[in-house]
PDB file of N, CA and C in Angstrom:
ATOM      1  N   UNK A  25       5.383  -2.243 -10.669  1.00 67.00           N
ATOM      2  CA  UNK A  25       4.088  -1.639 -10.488  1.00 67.00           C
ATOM      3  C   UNK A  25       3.328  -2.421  -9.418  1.00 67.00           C
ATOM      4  N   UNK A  26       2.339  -1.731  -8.806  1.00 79.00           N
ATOM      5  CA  UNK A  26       1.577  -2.471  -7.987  1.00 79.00           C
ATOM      6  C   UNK A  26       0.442  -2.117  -7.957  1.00 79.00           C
ATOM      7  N   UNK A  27      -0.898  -2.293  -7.653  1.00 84.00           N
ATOM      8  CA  UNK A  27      -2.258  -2.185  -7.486  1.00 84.00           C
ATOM      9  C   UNK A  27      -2.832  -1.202  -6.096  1.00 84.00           C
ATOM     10  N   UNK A  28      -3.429  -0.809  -5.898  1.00 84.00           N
ATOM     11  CA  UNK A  28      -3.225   0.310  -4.755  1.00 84.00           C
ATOM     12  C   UNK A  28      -3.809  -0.354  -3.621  1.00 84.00           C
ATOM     13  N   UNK A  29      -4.186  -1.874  -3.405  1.00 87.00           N
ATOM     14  CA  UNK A  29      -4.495  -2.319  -2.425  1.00 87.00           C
ATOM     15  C   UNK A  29      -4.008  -3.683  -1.903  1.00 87.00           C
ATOM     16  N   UNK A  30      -3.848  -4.035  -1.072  1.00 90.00           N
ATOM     17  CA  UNK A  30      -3.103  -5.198  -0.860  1.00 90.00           C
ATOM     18  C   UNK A  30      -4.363  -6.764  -0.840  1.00 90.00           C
ATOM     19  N   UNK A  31      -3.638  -7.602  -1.227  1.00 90.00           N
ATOM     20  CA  UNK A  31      -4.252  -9.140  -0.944  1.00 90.00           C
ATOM     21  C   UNK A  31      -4.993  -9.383   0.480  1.00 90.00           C
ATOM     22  N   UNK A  32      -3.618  -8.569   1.576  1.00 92.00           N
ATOM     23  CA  UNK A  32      -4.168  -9.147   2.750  1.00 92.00           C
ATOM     24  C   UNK A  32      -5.712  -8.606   3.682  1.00 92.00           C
ATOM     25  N   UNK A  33      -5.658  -8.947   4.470  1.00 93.00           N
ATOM     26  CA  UNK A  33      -7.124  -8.587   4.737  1.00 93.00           C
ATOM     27  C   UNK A  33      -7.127  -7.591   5.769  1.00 93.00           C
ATOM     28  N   UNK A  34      -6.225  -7.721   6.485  1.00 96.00           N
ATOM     29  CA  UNK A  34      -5.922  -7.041   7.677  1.00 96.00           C
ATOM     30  C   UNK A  34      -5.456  -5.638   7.323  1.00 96.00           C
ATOM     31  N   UNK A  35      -5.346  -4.455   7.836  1.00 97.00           N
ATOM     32  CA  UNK A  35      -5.409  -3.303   7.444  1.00 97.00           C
ATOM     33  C   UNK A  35      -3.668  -2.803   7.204  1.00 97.00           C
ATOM     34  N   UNK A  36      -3.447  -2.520   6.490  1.00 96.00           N
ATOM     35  CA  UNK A  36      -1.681  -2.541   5.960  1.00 96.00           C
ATOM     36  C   UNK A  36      -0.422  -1.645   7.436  1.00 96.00           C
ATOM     37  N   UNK A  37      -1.242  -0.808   7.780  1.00 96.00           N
ATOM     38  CA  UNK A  37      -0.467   0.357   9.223  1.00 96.00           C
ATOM     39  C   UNK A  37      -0.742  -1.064  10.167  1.00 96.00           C
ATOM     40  N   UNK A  38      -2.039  -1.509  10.418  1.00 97.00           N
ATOM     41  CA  UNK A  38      -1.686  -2.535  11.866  1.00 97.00           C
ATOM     42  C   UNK A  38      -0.366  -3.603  11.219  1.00 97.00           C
ATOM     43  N   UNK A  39      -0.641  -4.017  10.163  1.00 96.00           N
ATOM     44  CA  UNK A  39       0.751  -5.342   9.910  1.00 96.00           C
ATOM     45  C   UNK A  39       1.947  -4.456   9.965  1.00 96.00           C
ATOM     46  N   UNK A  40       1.951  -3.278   9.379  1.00 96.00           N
ATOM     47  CA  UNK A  40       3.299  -2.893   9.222  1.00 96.00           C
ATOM     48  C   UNK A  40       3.774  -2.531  10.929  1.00 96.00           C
ATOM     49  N   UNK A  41       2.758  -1.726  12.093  1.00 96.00           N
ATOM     50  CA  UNK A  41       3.119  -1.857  12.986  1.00 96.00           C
ATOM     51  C   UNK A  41       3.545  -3.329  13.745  1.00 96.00           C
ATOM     52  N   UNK A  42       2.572  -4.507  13.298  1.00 97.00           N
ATOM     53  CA  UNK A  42       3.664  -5.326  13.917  1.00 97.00           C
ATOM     54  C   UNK A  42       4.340  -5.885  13.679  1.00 97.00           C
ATOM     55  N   UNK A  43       4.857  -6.243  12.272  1.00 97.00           N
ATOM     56  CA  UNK A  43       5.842  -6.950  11.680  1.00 97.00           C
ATOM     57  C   UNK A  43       7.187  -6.084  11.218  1.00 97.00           C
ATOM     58  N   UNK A  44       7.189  -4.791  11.142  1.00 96.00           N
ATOM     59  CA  UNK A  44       7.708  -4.103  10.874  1.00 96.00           C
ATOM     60  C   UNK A  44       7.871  -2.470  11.663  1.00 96.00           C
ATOM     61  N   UNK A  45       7.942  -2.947  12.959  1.00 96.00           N
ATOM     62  CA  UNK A  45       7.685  -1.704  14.074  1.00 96.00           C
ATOM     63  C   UNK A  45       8.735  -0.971  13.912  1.00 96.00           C
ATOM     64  N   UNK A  46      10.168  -1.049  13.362  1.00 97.00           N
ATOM     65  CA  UNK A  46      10.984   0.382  13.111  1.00 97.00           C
ATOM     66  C   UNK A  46      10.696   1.237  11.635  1.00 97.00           C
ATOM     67  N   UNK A  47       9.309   0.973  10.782  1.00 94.00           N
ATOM     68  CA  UNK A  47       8.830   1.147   9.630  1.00 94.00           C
ATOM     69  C   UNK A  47       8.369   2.765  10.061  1.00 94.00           C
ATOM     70  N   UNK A  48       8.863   3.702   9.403  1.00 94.00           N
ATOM     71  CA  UNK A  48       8.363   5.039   9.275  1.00 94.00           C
ATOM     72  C   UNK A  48       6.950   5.487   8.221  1.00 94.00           C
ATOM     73  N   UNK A  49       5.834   5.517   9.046  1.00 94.00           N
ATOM     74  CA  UNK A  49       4.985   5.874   8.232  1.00 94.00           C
ATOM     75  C   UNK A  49       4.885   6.631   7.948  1.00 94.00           C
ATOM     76  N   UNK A  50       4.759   7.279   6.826  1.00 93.00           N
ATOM     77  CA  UNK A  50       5.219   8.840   6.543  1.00 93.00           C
ATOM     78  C   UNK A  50       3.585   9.560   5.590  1.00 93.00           C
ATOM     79  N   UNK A  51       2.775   8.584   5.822  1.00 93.00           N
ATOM     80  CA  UNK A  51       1.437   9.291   5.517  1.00 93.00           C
ATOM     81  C   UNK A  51       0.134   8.292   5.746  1.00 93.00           C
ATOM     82  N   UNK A  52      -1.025   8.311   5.599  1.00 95.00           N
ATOM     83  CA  UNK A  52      -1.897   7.423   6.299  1.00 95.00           C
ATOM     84  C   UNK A  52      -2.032   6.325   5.618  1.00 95.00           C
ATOM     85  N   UNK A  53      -2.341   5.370   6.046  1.00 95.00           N
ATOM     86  CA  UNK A  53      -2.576   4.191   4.500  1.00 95.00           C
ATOM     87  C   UNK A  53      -3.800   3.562   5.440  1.00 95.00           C
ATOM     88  N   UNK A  54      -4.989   3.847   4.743  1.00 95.00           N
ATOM     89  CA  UNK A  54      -6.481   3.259   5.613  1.00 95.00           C
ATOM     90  C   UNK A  54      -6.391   2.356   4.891  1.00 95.00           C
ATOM     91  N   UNK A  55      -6.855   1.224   5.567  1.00 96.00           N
ATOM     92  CA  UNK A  55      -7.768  -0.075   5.336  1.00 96.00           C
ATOM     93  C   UNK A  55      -6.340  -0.891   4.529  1.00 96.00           C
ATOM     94  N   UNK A  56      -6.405  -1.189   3.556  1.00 95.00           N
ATOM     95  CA  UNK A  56      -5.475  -2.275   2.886  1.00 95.00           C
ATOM     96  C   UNK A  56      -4.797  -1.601   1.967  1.00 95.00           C
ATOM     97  N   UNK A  57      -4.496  -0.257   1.596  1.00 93.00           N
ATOM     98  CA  UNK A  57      -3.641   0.685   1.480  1.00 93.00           C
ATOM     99  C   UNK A  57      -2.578   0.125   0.686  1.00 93.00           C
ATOM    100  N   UNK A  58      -2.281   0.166  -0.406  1.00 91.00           N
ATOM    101  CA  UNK A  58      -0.512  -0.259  -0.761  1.00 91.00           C
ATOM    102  C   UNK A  58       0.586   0.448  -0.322  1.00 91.00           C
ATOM    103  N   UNK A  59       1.567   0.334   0.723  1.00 91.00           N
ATOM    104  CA  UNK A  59       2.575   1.258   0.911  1.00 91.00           C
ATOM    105  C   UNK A  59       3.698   1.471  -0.445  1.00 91.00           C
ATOM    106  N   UNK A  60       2.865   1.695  -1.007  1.00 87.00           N
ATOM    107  CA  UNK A  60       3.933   2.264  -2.154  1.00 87.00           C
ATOM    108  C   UNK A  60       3.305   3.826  -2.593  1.00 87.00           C
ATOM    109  N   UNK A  61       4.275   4.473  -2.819  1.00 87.00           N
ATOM    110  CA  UNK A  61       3.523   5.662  -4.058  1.00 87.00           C
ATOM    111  C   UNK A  61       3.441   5.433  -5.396  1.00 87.00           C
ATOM    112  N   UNK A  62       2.206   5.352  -5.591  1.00 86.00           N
ATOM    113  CA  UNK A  62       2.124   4.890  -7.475  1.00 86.00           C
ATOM    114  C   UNK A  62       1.746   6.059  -8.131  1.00 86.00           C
ATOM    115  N   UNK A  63       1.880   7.542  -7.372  1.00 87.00           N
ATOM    116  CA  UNK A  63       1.858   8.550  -8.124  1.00 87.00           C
ATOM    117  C   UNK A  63       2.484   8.833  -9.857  1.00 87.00           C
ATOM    118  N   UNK A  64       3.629   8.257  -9.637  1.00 89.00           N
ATOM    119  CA  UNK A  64       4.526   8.800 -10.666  1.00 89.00           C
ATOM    120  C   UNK A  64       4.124   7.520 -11.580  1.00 89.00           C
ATOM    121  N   UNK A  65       3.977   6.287 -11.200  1.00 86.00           N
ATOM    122  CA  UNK A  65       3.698   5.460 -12.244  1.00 86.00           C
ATOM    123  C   UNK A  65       2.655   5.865 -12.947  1.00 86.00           C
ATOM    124  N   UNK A  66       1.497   6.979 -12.398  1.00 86.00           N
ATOM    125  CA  UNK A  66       0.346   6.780 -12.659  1.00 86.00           C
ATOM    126  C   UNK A  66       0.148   8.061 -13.506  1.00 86.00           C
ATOM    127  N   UNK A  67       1.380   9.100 -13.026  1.00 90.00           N
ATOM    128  CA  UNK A  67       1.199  10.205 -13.992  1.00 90.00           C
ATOM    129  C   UNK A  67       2.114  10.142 -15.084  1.00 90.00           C
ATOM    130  N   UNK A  68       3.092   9.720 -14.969  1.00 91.00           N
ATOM    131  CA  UNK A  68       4.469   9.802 -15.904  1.00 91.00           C
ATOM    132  C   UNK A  68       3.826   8.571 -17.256  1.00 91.00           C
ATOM    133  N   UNK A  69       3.555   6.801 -16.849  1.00 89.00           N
ATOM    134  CA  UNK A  69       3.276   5.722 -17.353  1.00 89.00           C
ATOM    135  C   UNK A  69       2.010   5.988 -17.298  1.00 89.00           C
ATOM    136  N   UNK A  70       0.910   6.509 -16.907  1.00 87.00           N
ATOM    137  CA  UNK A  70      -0.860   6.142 -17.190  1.00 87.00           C
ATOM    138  C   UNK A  70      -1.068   5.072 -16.550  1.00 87.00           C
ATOM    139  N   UNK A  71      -0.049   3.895 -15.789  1.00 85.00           N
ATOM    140  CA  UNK A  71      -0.392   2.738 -15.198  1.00 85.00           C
ATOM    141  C   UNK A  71      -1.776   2.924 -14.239  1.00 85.00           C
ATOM    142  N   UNK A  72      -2.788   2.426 -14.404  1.00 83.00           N
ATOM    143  CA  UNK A  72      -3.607   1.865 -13.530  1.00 83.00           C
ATOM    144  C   UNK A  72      -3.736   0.428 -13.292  1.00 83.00           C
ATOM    145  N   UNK A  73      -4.220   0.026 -12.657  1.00 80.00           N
ATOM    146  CA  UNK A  73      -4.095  -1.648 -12.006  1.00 80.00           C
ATOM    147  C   UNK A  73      -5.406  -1.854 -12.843  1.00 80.00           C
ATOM    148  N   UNK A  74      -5.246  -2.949 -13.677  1.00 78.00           N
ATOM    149  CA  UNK A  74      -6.198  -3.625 -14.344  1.00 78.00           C
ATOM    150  C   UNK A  74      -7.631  -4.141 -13.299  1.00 78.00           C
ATOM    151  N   UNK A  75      -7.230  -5.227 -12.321  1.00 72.00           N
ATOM    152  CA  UNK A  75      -8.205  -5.646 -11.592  1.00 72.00           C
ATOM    153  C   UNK A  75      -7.695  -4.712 -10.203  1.00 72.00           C
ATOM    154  N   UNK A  76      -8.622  -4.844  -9.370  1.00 70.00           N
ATOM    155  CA  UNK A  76      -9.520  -4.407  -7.810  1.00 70.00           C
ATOM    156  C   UNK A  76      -9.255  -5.871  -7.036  1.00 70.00           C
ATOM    157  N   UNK A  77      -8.738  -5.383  -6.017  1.00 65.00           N
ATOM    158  CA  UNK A  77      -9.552  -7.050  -5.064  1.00 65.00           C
ATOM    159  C   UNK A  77     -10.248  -6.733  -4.066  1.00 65.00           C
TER     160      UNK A  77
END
């Protein structure tokens, strides 16, 4: 599971463009974005992320 936003500060599409430039983005992720889909965790499990950062 993961939280729908990342630790880092920097916006998740600029790092993934540069640390990871053959990375297919396959939908928008603004600001600190988790590249994951937590759809199914969230409908199937009810998982929501306890804390926000």
């Amino acid at each position: 599971m993961a939280a729908p936003e990342t630790l880092v500060s920097h916006p998740t599409e600029e790092l993934l463009r540069r640390f990871h430039p053959m990375t297919e983005i396959r939908r928008p992720l603004p600001g600190r974005t988790v590249p994951l889909n937590l759809a199914k965790a969230t409908t199937i499990l009810g998982f929501s992320a306890e804390f926000r950062v």
